[in-house]
PDB file of C-alpha atoms in Angstrom:
ATOM      1  CA  MET A   1      -0.041  -0.119  -0.278  1.00 84.00           C
ATOM      2  CA  PHE A   2       2.842   2.257   0.855  1.00 85.00           C
ATOM      3  CA  ARG A   3       4.426   1.219  -2.171  1.00 90.00           C
ATOM      4  CA  LEU A   4       1.557   2.084  -4.458  1.00 89.00           C
ATOM      5  CA  MET A   5       0.980   5.339  -2.710  1.00 88.00           C
ATOM      6  CA  VAL A   6       4.802   6.501  -2.992  1.00 90.00           C
ATOM      7  CA  THR A   7       4.430   5.717  -7.029  1.00 91.00           C
ATOM      8  CA  HIS A   8       1.158   7.863  -7.325  1.00 88.00           C
ATOM      9  CA  ALA A   9       3.283  10.576  -5.578  1.00 87.00           C
ATOM     10  CA  LYS A  10       6.100  10.481  -7.797  1.00 89.00           C
ATOM     11  CA  LYS A  11       3.696  10.828 -10.887  1.00 88.00           C
ATOM     12  CA  HIS A  12       1.555  13.701  -9.020  1.00 86.00           C
ATOM     13  CA  PRO A  13       3.529  15.548  -6.294  1.00 85.00           C
ATOM     14  CA  SER A  14       0.594  17.546  -5.538  1.00 85.00           C
ATOM     15  CA  LEU A  15      -0.637  14.213  -3.546  1.00 87.00           C
ATOM     16  CA  ILE A  16       2.212  14.861  -0.965  1.00 89.00           C
ATOM     17  CA  PRO A  17       0.789  17.122   1.415  1.00 89.00           C
ATOM     18  CA  LEU A  18      -2.880  15.395   1.161  1.00 90.00           C
ATOM     19  CA  PHE A  19      -0.929  12.134   2.251  1.00 91.00           C
ATOM     20  CA  LEU A  20       1.190  13.973   4.519  1.00 92.00           C
ATOM     21  CA  ILE A  21      -1.958  15.996   6.415  1.00 91.00           C
ATOM     22  CA  ILE A  22      -4.172  12.602   6.285  1.00 92.00           C
ATOM     23  CA  GLY A  23      -1.158  10.235   7.139  1.00 93.00           C
ATOM     24  CA  SER A  24      -0.494  12.532  10.594  1.00 94.00           C
ATOM     25  CA  GLY A  25      -4.090  12.773  11.328  1.00 93.00           C
ATOM     26  CA  GLY A  26      -4.259   9.024  11.137  1.00 96.00           C
ATOM     27  CA  VAL A  27      -1.228   8.592  13.167  1.00 96.00           C
ATOM     28  CA  GLY A  28      -2.495  11.084  16.008  1.00 95.00           C
ATOM     29  CA  ALA A  29      -5.859   9.755  16.028  1.00 96.00           C
ATOM     30  CA  ALA A  30      -3.914   6.094  16.784  1.00 97.00           C
ATOM     31  CA  LEU A  31      -1.592   7.356  19.136  1.00 96.00           C
ATOM     32  CA  TYR A  32      -4.246   9.442  21.337  1.00 93.00           C
ATOM     33  CA  VAL A  33      -5.861   6.303  21.257  1.00 95.00           C
ATOM     34  CA  MET A  34      -2.813   4.609  22.859  1.00 95.00           C
ATOM     35  CA  ARG A  35      -2.509   6.984  25.337  1.00 92.00           C
ATOM     36  CA  LEU A  36      -6.099   6.770  26.653  1.00 91.00           C
ATOM     37  CA  ALA A  37      -5.678   2.627  26.609  1.00 92.00           C
ATOM     38  CA  ILE A  38      -2.922   2.975  28.767  1.00 90.00           C
ATOM     39  CA  PHE A  39      -3.226   5.936  31.083  1.00 88.00           C
ATOM     40  CA  ASN A  40      -6.817   6.700  31.303  1.00 89.00           C
ATOM     41  CA  PRO A  41      -7.889   5.610  34.866  1.00 88.00           C
ATOM     42  CA  ASP A  42     -11.454   4.420  33.548  1.00 88.00           C
ATOM     43  CA  VAL A  43      -9.763   1.719  31.598  1.00 89.00           C
ATOM     44  CA  CYS A  44      -9.041  -1.355  33.619  1.00 90.00           C
ATOM     45  CA  TRP A  45      -6.586  -4.040  32.034  1.00 90.00           C
ATOM     46  CA  ASP A  46      -5.566  -6.132  34.858  1.00 89.00           C
ATOM     47  CA  LYS A  47      -8.792  -7.349  36.793  1.00 88.00           C
ATOM     48  CA  LYS A  48      -6.050  -9.131  38.978  1.00 89.00           C
ATOM     49  CA  ASN A  49      -3.557  -6.904  40.073  1.00 88.00           C
ATOM     50  CA  ASN A  50      -5.461  -3.604  39.347  1.00 85.00           C
ATOM     51  CA  PRO A  51      -9.085  -3.929  39.577  1.00 85.00           C
ATOM     52  CA  GLU A  52     -10.340  -0.325  40.134  1.00 85.00           C
ATOM     53  CA  PRO A  53      -7.882   2.294  39.098  1.00 85.00           C
ATOM     54  CA  TRP A  54     -10.158   4.901  39.320  1.00 84.00           C
ATOM     55  CA  ASN A  55      -9.781   4.485  42.647  1.00 83.00           C
ATOM     56  CA  LYS A  56      -6.363   5.412  43.073  1.00 81.00           C
ATOM     57  CA  LEU A  57      -6.636   9.249  41.696  1.00 79.00           C
ATOM     58  CA  ALA A  58      -3.803  11.411  42.958  1.00 76.00           C
ATOM     59  CA  PRO A  59      -4.846  15.496  43.362  1.00 74.00           C
ATOM     60  CA  ASN A  60      -1.625  16.034  41.772  1.00 75.00           C
ATOM     61  CA  ASP A  61      -1.554  14.136  38.760  1.00 78.00           C
ATOM     62  CA  GLN A  62      -2.833  15.830  35.077  1.00 80.00           C
ATOM     63  CA  TYR A  63      -5.292  13.109  33.740  1.00 80.00           C
ATOM     64  CA  LYS A  64      -6.553  14.952  30.804  1.00 81.00           C
ATOM     65  CA  PHE A  65      -4.453  15.830  27.589  1.00 82.00           C
ATOM     66  CA  TYR A  66      -3.691  19.476  28.053  1.00 82.00           C
ATOM     67  CA  SER A  67      -4.301  21.696  30.788  1.00 81.00           C
ATOM     68  CA  VAL A  68      -4.477  25.620  29.921  1.00 80.00           C
ATOM     69  CA  ASN A  69      -4.620  27.325  33.135  1.00 79.00           C
ATOM     70  CA  VAL A  70      -3.847  24.955  36.253  1.00 76.00           C
ATOM     71  CA  ASP A  71      -1.027  23.067  37.069  1.00 78.00           C
ATOM     72  CA  TYR A  72      -1.704  19.738  38.879  1.00 77.00           C
ATOM     73  CA  SER A  73       1.712  19.345  40.003  1.00 76.00           C
ATOM     74  CA  LYS A  74       1.563  22.530  42.729  1.00 75.00           C
ATOM     75  CA  PHE A  75      -1.688  20.763  44.397  1.00 72.00           C
ATOM     76  CA  LYS A  76      -1.188  19.691  47.802  1.00 67.00           C
ATOM     77  CA  LYS A  77      -2.609  16.474  48.577  1.00 66.00           C
ATOM     78  CA  ASP A  78      -5.102  17.722  51.881  1.00 70.00           C
ATOM     79  CA  ARG A  79      -7.019  14.606  52.246  1.00 70.00           C
ATOM     80  CA  PRO A  80      -5.887  11.431  54.491  1.00 70.00           C
ATOM     81  CA  ASP A  81      -4.516   8.439  52.670  1.00 70.00           C
ATOM     82  CA  PHE A  82      -6.245   4.929  53.206  1.00 65.00           C
TER      83      PHE A  82
ATOM     84  CA  MET B   1     -31.844  37.824  28.668  1.00 84.00           C
ATOM     85  CA  ALA B   2     -32.109  37.746  24.951  1.00 86.00           C
ATOM     86  CA  ASN B   3     -34.449  40.506  23.178  1.00 89.00           C
ATOM     87  CA  HIS B   4     -36.945  39.332  20.962  1.00 88.00           C
ATOM     88  CA  SER B   5     -35.941  38.604  17.718  1.00 91.00           C
ATOM     89  CA  GLN B   6     -32.189  38.230  18.933  1.00 93.00           C
ATOM     90  CA  LEU B   7     -29.724  36.665  16.543  1.00 93.00           C
ATOM     91  CA  GLY B   8     -26.412  36.779  18.494  1.00 93.00           C
ATOM     92  CA  PHE B   9     -24.988  35.869  21.620  1.00 95.00           C
ATOM     93  CA  GLN B  10     -26.039  37.649  24.848  1.00 95.00           C
ATOM     94  CA  ASP B  11     -23.438  39.723  26.177  1.00 95.00           C
ATOM     95  CA  ALA B  12     -20.701  37.539  27.886  1.00 95.00           C
ATOM     96  CA  SER B  13     -20.897  37.595  31.820  1.00 95.00           C
ATOM     97  CA  SER B  14     -18.286  35.022  32.658  1.00 95.00           C
ATOM     98  CA  PRO B  15     -14.618  35.121  31.197  1.00 95.00           C
ATOM     99  CA  ILE B  16     -15.504  31.564  29.602  1.00 95.00           C
ATOM    100  CA  MET B  17     -18.372  33.334  27.409  1.00 96.00           C
ATOM    101  CA  GLU B  18     -16.177  35.853  26.500  1.00 96.00           C
ATOM    102  CA  GLU B  19     -13.768  33.208  25.032  1.00 96.00           C
ATOM    103  CA  LEU B  20     -16.469  31.528  23.366  1.00 96.00           C
ATOM    104  CA  VAL B  21     -17.918  34.668  21.511  1.00 97.00           C
ATOM    105  CA  GLU B  22     -14.604  35.493  20.730  1.00 96.00           C
ATOM    106  CA  PHE B  23     -13.982  32.278  19.212  1.00 96.00           C
ATOM    107  CA  HIS B  24     -17.529  32.159  17.436  1.00 97.00           C
ATOM    108  CA  ASP B  25     -16.303  35.532  15.793  1.00 96.00           C
ATOM    109  CA  HIS B  26     -13.194  34.136  14.424  1.00 96.00           C
ATOM    110  CA  ALA B  27     -14.982  31.359  13.142  1.00 96.00           C
ATOM    111  CA  LEU B  28     -17.591  33.401  11.519  1.00 96.00           C
ATOM    112  CA  ILE B  29     -14.879  35.385   9.791  1.00 96.00           C
ATOM    113  CA  VAL B  30     -13.317  32.321   8.439  1.00 95.00           C
ATOM    114  CA  ALA B  31     -16.849  30.823   7.202  1.00 96.00           C
ATOM    115  CA  LEU B  32     -17.342  34.413   5.462  1.00 97.00           C
ATOM    116  CA  ALA B  33     -14.190  34.023   3.911  1.00 95.00           C
ATOM    117  CA  ILE B  34     -14.761  30.574   2.276  1.00 95.00           C
ATOM    118  CA  CYS B  35     -18.018  31.808   1.351  1.00 97.00           C
ATOM    119  CA  SER B  36     -17.324  34.625  -0.448  1.00 97.00           C
ATOM    120  CA  LEU B  37     -14.346  32.732  -2.633  1.00 95.00           C
ATOM    121  CA  VAL B  38     -17.163  29.834  -3.445  1.00 95.00           C
ATOM    122  CA  LEU B  39     -20.016  32.375  -4.419  1.00 96.00           C
ATOM    123  CA  TYR B  40     -17.157  34.473  -6.461  1.00 95.00           C
ATOM    124  CA  LEU B  41     -15.846  31.070  -8.175  1.00 91.00           C
ATOM    125  CA  LEU B  42     -19.660  30.182  -8.851  1.00 92.00           C
ATOM    126  CA  ALA B  43     -20.278  33.664 -10.102  1.00 94.00           C
ATOM    127  CA  HIS B  44     -16.976  33.288 -12.267  1.00 90.00           C
ATOM    128  CA  MET B  45     -18.531  30.138 -13.917  1.00 87.00           C
ATOM    129  CA  LEU B  46     -21.783  31.556 -14.889  1.00 89.00           C
ATOM    130  CA  VAL B  47     -20.441  34.357 -16.719  1.00 90.00           C
ATOM    131  CA  GLU B  48     -17.051  32.974 -18.237  1.00 86.00           C
ATOM    132  CA  LYS B  49     -16.751  31.098 -21.271  1.00 83.00           C
ATOM    133  CA  LEU B  50     -15.792  27.294 -20.323  1.00 77.00           C
ATOM    134  CA  SER B  51     -12.418  26.009 -22.250  1.00 77.00           C
ATOM    135  CA  SER B  52     -10.726  22.500 -21.247  1.00 74.00           C
ATOM    136  CA  ASN B  53      -6.439  23.687 -22.269  1.00 73.00           C
ATOM    137  CA  ALA B  54      -5.564  22.581 -18.877  1.00 70.00           C
ATOM    138  CA  VAL B  55      -5.591  19.372 -17.418  1.00 73.00           C
ATOM    139  CA  ASP B  56      -3.000  18.727 -15.396  1.00 76.00           C
ATOM    140  CA  ALA B  57      -3.422  21.304 -12.583  1.00 80.00           C
ATOM    141  CA  GLN B  58      -0.298  20.495  -9.652  1.00 81.00           C
ATOM    142  CA  GLU B  59       0.101  23.607  -8.054  1.00 83.00           C
ATOM    143  CA  VAL B  60      -3.656  24.586  -7.917  1.00 85.00           C
ATOM    144  CA  GLU B  61      -3.800  21.372  -6.301  1.00 86.00           C
ATOM    145  CA  LEU B  62      -1.326  21.985  -4.230  1.00 88.00           C
ATOM    146  CA  ILE B  63      -2.792  25.245  -3.046  1.00 89.00           C
ATOM    147  CA  TRP B  64      -6.504  23.693  -2.200  1.00 89.00           C
ATOM    148  CA  THR B  65      -5.013  21.166   0.065  1.00 90.00           C
ATOM    149  CA  ILE B  66      -2.609  22.844   2.127  1.00 91.00           C
ATOM    150  CA  LEU B  67      -5.039  25.979   2.360  1.00 92.00           C
ATOM    151  CA  PRO B  68      -7.811  24.159   3.925  1.00 92.00           C
ATOM    152  CA  ALA B  69      -5.908  22.109   6.505  1.00 93.00           C
ATOM    153  CA  ILE B  70      -4.238  25.469   7.418  1.00 93.00           C
ATOM    154  CA  VAL B  71      -7.629  26.785   7.927  1.00 94.00           C
ATOM    155  CA  LEU B  72      -8.969  24.000   9.900  1.00 94.00           C
ATOM    156  CA  VAL B  73      -5.984  23.969  11.944  1.00 93.00           C
ATOM    157  CA  LEU B  74      -6.531  27.551  12.882  1.00 93.00           C
ATOM    158  CA  LEU B  75     -10.352  26.549  14.079  1.00 95.00           C
ATOM    159  CA  ALA B  76      -9.292  23.282  16.134  1.00 94.00           C
ATOM    160  CA  LEU B  77      -6.883  25.296  18.014  1.00 94.00           C
ATOM    161  CA  PRO B  78      -8.635  27.818  19.649  1.00 94.00           C
ATOM    162  CA  SER B  79     -11.314  25.433  20.030  1.00 95.00           C
ATOM    163  CA  LEU B  80      -9.372  22.989  21.953  1.00 93.00           C
ATOM    164  CA  GLN B  81      -8.078  25.452  24.260  1.00 93.00           C
ATOM    165  CA  ILE B  82     -11.739  26.664  25.238  1.00 94.00           C
ATOM    166  CA  LEU B  83     -12.897  23.149  25.340  1.00 93.00           C
ATOM    167  CA  TYR B  84     -10.066  22.398  27.893  1.00 91.00           C
ATOM    168  CA  MET B  85     -10.512  25.533  29.576  1.00 91.00           C
ATOM    169  CA  MET B  86     -14.054  25.128  30.356  1.00 91.00           C
ATOM    170  CA  ASP B  87     -13.291  21.721  32.198  1.00 87.00           C
ATOM    171  CA  GLU B  88     -10.800  23.350  34.891  1.00 84.00           C
ATOM    172  CA  ILE B  89     -12.145  23.902  38.054  1.00 76.00           C
ATOM    173  CA  ASP B  90      -9.667  25.280  40.338  1.00 74.00           C
ATOM    174  CA  GLU B  91     -10.335  26.472  44.137  1.00 84.00           C
ATOM    175  CA  PRO B  92     -14.220  27.379  43.875  1.00 91.00           C
ATOM    176  CA  ASP B  93     -15.120  29.731  46.937  1.00 92.00           C
ATOM    177  CA  LEU B  94     -18.658  28.155  46.666  1.00 94.00           C
ATOM    178  CA  THR B  95     -20.650  25.150  45.690  1.00 95.00           C
ATOM    179  CA  LEU B  96     -23.680  24.728  45.327  1.00 95.00           C
ATOM    180  CA  LYS B  97     -26.014  22.370  43.839  1.00 97.00           C
ATOM    181  CA  ALA B  98     -29.170  23.066  41.676  1.00 97.00           C
ATOM    182  CA  ILE B  99     -31.558  19.875  41.445  1.00 97.00           C
ATOM    183  CA  GLY B 100     -34.099  19.810  38.541  1.00 96.00           C
ATOM    184  CA  HIS B 101     -37.702  18.667  39.170  1.00 96.00           C
ATOM    185  CA  GLN B 102     -40.903  18.950  37.123  1.00 94.00           C
ATOM    186  CA  TRP B 103     -41.277  21.620  36.717  1.00 93.00           C
ATOM    187  CA  TYR B 104     -38.886  23.816  39.180  1.00 96.00           C
ATOM    188  CA  TRP B 105     -35.294  23.658  40.206  1.00 97.00           C
ATOM    189  CA  SER B 106     -34.394  23.241  43.943  1.00 97.00           C
ATOM    190  CA  TYR B 107     -30.942  24.757  45.107  1.00 97.00           C
ATOM    191  CA  GLU B 108     -28.635  23.913  48.286  1.00 96.00           C
ATOM    192  CA  TYR B 109     -25.997  26.032  49.723  1.00 95.00           C
ATOM    193  CA  THR B 110     -24.527  23.315  52.293  1.00 93.00           C
ATOM    194  CA  ASP B 111     -20.941  24.621  52.236  1.00 90.00           C
ATOM    195  CA  PHE B 112     -21.561  26.926  55.544  1.00 85.00           C
ATOM    196  CA  LYS B 113     -25.218  26.816  56.443  1.00 85.00           C
ATOM    197  CA  ASP B 114     -28.129  24.515  55.520  1.00 90.00           C
ATOM    198  CA  LEU B 115     -29.579  26.403  52.971  1.00 93.00           C
ATOM    199  CA  SER B 116     -32.172  25.244  50.384  1.00 94.00           C
ATOM    200  CA  PHE B 117     -35.072  26.148  48.546  1.00 95.00           C
ATOM    201  CA  ASP B 118     -37.252  25.910  45.619  1.00 96.00           C
ATOM    202  CA  SER B 119     -37.512  28.242  42.968  1.00 96.00           C
ATOM    203  CA  TYR B 120     -40.575  28.132  40.684  1.00 96.00           C
ATOM    204  CA  MET B 121     -41.247  30.405  37.883  1.00 96.00           C
ATOM    205  CA  ILE B 122     -43.534  33.417  38.646  1.00 96.00           C
ATOM    206  CA  PRO B 123     -46.938  32.878  36.325  1.00 96.00           C
ATOM    207  CA  THR B 124     -47.947  35.835  33.755  1.00 95.00           C
ATOM    208  CA  THR B 125     -50.629  36.421  35.837  1.00 96.00           C
ATOM    209  CA  ASP B 126     -48.875  37.297  39.064  1.00 94.00           C
ATOM    210  CA  LEU B 127     -46.348  38.833  37.088  1.00 95.00           C
ATOM    211  CA  PRO B 128     -45.864  42.661  38.075  1.00 95.00           C
ATOM    212  CA  ASN B 129     -45.350  45.192  35.520  1.00 95.00           C
ATOM    213  CA  GLY B 130     -41.778  45.378  33.515  1.00 92.00           C
ATOM    214  CA  HIS B 131     -40.886  41.957  34.800  1.00 94.00           C
ATOM    215  CA  PHE B 132     -39.965  39.212  32.260  1.00 95.00           C
ATOM    216  CA  ARG B 133     -42.522  37.226  31.494  1.00 94.00           C
ATOM    217  CA  LEU B 134     -41.898  33.521  31.738  1.00 95.00           C
ATOM    218  CA  LEU B 135     -38.497  34.130  33.023  1.00 96.00           C
ATOM    219  CA  GLU B 136     -38.901  35.331  36.450  1.00 96.00           C
ATOM    220  CA  VAL B 137     -38.660  33.213  39.539  1.00 96.00           C
ATOM    221  CA  ASP B 138     -39.717  33.661  43.149  1.00 95.00           C
ATOM    222  CA  HIS B 139     -36.361  32.427  44.374  1.00 95.00           C
ATOM    223  CA  ARG B 140     -33.302  33.740  42.369  1.00 96.00           C
ATOM    224  CA  VAL B 141     -29.916  32.043  42.761  1.00 96.00           C
ATOM    225  CA  VAL B 142     -27.775  34.493  44.570  1.00 96.00           C
ATOM    226  CA  VAL B 143     -24.416  34.115  44.366  1.00 96.00           C
ATOM    227  CA  PRO B 144     -20.924  36.204  45.075  1.00 96.00           C
ATOM    228  CA  MET B 145     -19.671  38.432  42.127  1.00 95.00           C
ATOM    229  CA  GLU B 146     -16.434  38.118  40.663  1.00 95.00           C
ATOM    230  CA  SER B 147     -15.835  34.254  42.682  1.00 95.00           C
ATOM    231  CA  PRO B 148     -15.664  30.957  40.947  1.00 95.00           C
ATOM    232  CA  ILE B 149     -18.644  28.985  41.885  1.00 95.00           C
ATOM    233  CA  ARG B 150     -18.944  25.406  41.313  1.00 95.00           C
ATOM    234  CA  VAL B 151     -22.519  23.937  40.384  1.00 96.00           C
ATOM    235  CA  ILE B 152     -23.422  20.627  41.184  1.00 97.00           C
ATOM    236  CA  ILE B 153     -26.336  19.586  38.779  1.00 97.00           C
ATOM    237  CA  THR B 154     -28.623  16.619  39.105  1.00 97.00           C
ATOM    238  CA  ALA B 155     -32.120  15.628  38.524  1.00 97.00           C
ATOM    239  CA  GLY B 156     -34.905  14.340  40.636  1.00 96.00           C
ATOM    240  CA  ASP B 157     -37.164  12.919  38.387  1.00 95.00           C
ATOM    241  CA  VAL B 158     -36.514  12.858  34.717  1.00 96.00           C
ATOM    242  CA  LEU B 159     -33.718  14.941  32.282  1.00 97.00           C
ATOM    243  CA  HIS B 160     -33.342  18.571  32.345  1.00 97.00           C
ATOM    244  CA  SER B 161     -30.565  20.854  32.152  1.00 97.00           C
ATOM    245  CA  TRP B 162     -29.175  24.060  33.936  1.00 97.00           C
ATOM    246  CA  ALA B 163     -28.327  26.756  31.412  1.00 97.00           C
ATOM    247  CA  VAL B 164     -27.446  30.200  31.447  1.00 97.00           C
ATOM    248  CA  PRO B 165     -26.438  31.618  28.224  1.00 96.00           C
ATOM    249  CA  THR B 166     -24.735  34.868  29.265  1.00 96.00           C
ATOM    250  CA  LEU B 167     -22.484  32.808  31.888  1.00 96.00           C
ATOM    251  CA  GLY B 168     -21.995  30.032  29.113  1.00 95.00           C
ATOM    252  CA  VAL B 169     -22.977  27.211  31.177  1.00 96.00           C
ATOM    253  CA  LYS B 170     -25.435  24.800  29.653  1.00 96.00           C
ATOM    254  CA  THR B 171     -25.016  21.036  31.981  1.00 96.00           C
ATOM    255  CA  ASP B 172     -27.512  18.616  31.824  1.00 97.00           C
ATOM    256  CA  ALA B 173     -29.555  17.377  34.894  1.00 97.00           C
ATOM    257  CA  ILE B 174     -29.357  13.460  35.113  1.00 97.00           C
ATOM    258  CA  PRO B 175     -30.967  11.244  37.710  1.00 97.00           C
ATOM    259  CA  GLY B 176     -28.520   9.489  39.463  1.00 96.00           C
ATOM    260  CA  ARG B 177     -25.926  11.365  38.096  1.00 95.00           C
ATOM    261  CA  LEU B 178     -23.684  14.357  39.453  1.00 96.00           C
ATOM    262  CA  ASN B 179     -22.467  17.066  36.850  1.00 96.00           C
ATOM    263  CA  GLN B 180     -20.205  19.596  37.830  1.00 94.00           C
ATOM    264  CA  THR B 181     -19.859  23.069  35.838  1.00 95.00           C
ATOM    265  CA  SER B 182     -18.352  26.362  37.145  1.00 94.00           C
ATOM    266  CA  PHE B 183     -18.443  29.761  36.461  1.00 95.00           C
ATOM    267  CA  ILE B 184     -17.441  33.405  37.453  1.00 96.00           C
ATOM    268  CA  THR B 185     -19.346  36.282  37.291  1.00 96.00           C
ATOM    269  CA  THR B 186     -17.494  39.595  36.095  1.00 96.00           C
ATOM    270  CA  ARG B 187     -20.108  41.906  37.276  1.00 95.00           C
ATOM    271  CA  PRO B 188     -23.054  42.051  39.447  1.00 96.00           C
ATOM    272  CA  GLY B 189     -26.505  41.461  37.637  1.00 96.00           C
ATOM    273  CA  ILE B 190     -29.493  39.351  37.359  1.00 96.00           C
ATOM    274  CA  PHE B 191     -28.820  36.589  34.389  1.00 97.00           C
ATOM    275  CA  TYR B 192     -31.529  34.503  32.956  1.00 96.00           C
ATOM    276  CA  GLY B 193     -31.863  30.788  31.674  1.00 96.00           C
ATOM    277  CA  GLN B 194     -34.147  28.477  30.578  1.00 96.00           C
ATOM    278  CA  CYS B 195     -34.523  24.240  31.068  1.00 96.00           C
ATOM    279  CA  SER B 196     -33.064  23.241  28.191  1.00 96.00           C
ATOM    280  CA  GLU B 197     -33.758  19.258  28.025  1.00 96.00           C
ATOM    281  CA  ILE B 198     -37.458  18.281  27.145  1.00 96.00           C
ATOM    282  CA  CYS B 199     -38.774  16.997  30.459  1.00 95.00           C
ATOM    283  CA  GLY B 200     -42.772  17.287  29.998  1.00 95.00           C
ATOM    284  CA  ALA B 201     -45.420  19.586  29.880  1.00 96.00           C
ATOM    285  CA  ASN B 202     -44.184  22.795  32.010  1.00 95.00           C
ATOM    286  CA  HIS B 203     -40.343  22.448  30.323  1.00 96.00           C
ATOM    287  CA  SER B 204     -40.838  25.926  28.843  1.00 95.00           C
ATOM    288  CA  TYR B 205     -41.824  27.306  32.187  1.00 96.00           C
ATOM    289  CA  MET B 206     -39.239  26.376  34.884  1.00 96.00           C
ATOM    290  CA  PRO B 207     -36.562  29.269  34.008  1.00 97.00           C
ATOM    291  CA  ILE B 208     -33.224  29.554  36.243  1.00 97.00           C
ATOM    292  CA  VAL B 209     -32.507  32.983  37.421  1.00 97.00           C
ATOM    293  CA  VAL B 210     -28.568  33.829  38.785  1.00 97.00           C
ATOM    294  CA  GLU B 211     -28.522  36.843  40.574  1.00 97.00           C
ATOM    295  CA  SER B 212     -25.003  38.249  41.165  1.00 97.00           C
ATOM    296  CA  THR B 213     -24.165  40.353  44.051  1.00 97.00           C
ATOM    297  CA  PRO B 214     -21.194  41.581  46.186  1.00 97.00           C
ATOM    298  CA  LEU B 215     -20.297  39.492  48.477  1.00 96.00           C
ATOM    299  CA  PRO B 216     -21.733  41.565  52.067  1.00 96.00           C
ATOM    300  CA  HIS B 217     -24.922  41.061  49.965  1.00 96.00           C
ATOM    301  CA  PHE B 218     -24.452  37.595  49.560  1.00 95.00           C
ATOM    302  CA  GLU B 219     -23.821  37.205  52.832  1.00 94.00           C
ATOM    303  CA  ALA B 220     -26.708  39.218  54.120  1.00 94.00           C
ATOM    304  CA  TRP B 221     -29.176  37.429  51.598  1.00 94.00           C
ATOM    305  CA  SER B 222     -27.516  33.558  52.732  1.00 93.00           C
ATOM    306  CA  SER B 223     -27.978  34.770  56.460  1.00 92.00           C
ATOM    307  CA  LEU B 224     -31.372  36.005  55.888  1.00 91.00           C
ATOM    308  CA  LEU B 225     -32.410  33.447  54.264  1.00 89.00           C
ATOM    309  CA  SER B 226     -30.891  30.406  56.523  1.00 84.00           C
ATOM    310  CA  SER B 227     -32.788  31.703  59.314  1.00 81.00           C
ATOM    311  CA  SER B 228     -36.150  32.310  58.287  1.00 71.00           C
TER     312      SER B 228
END
């Protein structure tokens, strides 16, 4: 499939931006889904050793992808450990 | 509140709504530019003779691939920034609970005192002169101005939605679930909204009125209401 893309791109160079943009969109989507699967606390892979990761949230971890104004690492942990 | 035949947004009374209005203006200009270009090309096609000399159009293909991609990025970046900004709730001064019922809202301020009340629409027959029809309520949601307020929204029976357009807030009230939203009022005033999820016969008759006042007035109101 990639060899065919290269052949087409050589014949019509104006296809290159299209391949780059769509390709980076696809790669970006795949990477974000991987990030969600691995780091999102709502996802449980290991039912035996880590059954409910959403119960282990810390106040100074940033769980969202992008933080505009809030610096989560500066939050103090003001609740007791159990 | 909106005037009759108002098409645009109400004036923003919170920083998030100001961001949303700016983004809307930005997106509207982009849309205007694209529509003007398309209209021009359309008119051009209608008045010019057609010729098919050009069969290979590498350069123009390049332009009309790169340019829309840039336009989309220019739309996506501010949009995502505002989206993430709306989710940030740090250190609110007050937490208030809004519970939707058929067909009224009830509010609880339980941070400092146990204050709760129901907020029914004032029927048109009882409306004093000069007040807004289908928008006024008997007990308003009073909040201190220029303070971050967190609102926890739920419902007691069916789906409702707590919306105040001028503050840029609209959050569904779902029975059995707590939804959180927040706002800061940039100025004192009275801000109106209406239930935004169909909930039965009187869905259009359960408005929301937020009254934003300086802190001493809010404290006086809160003492008055919680003592009675």
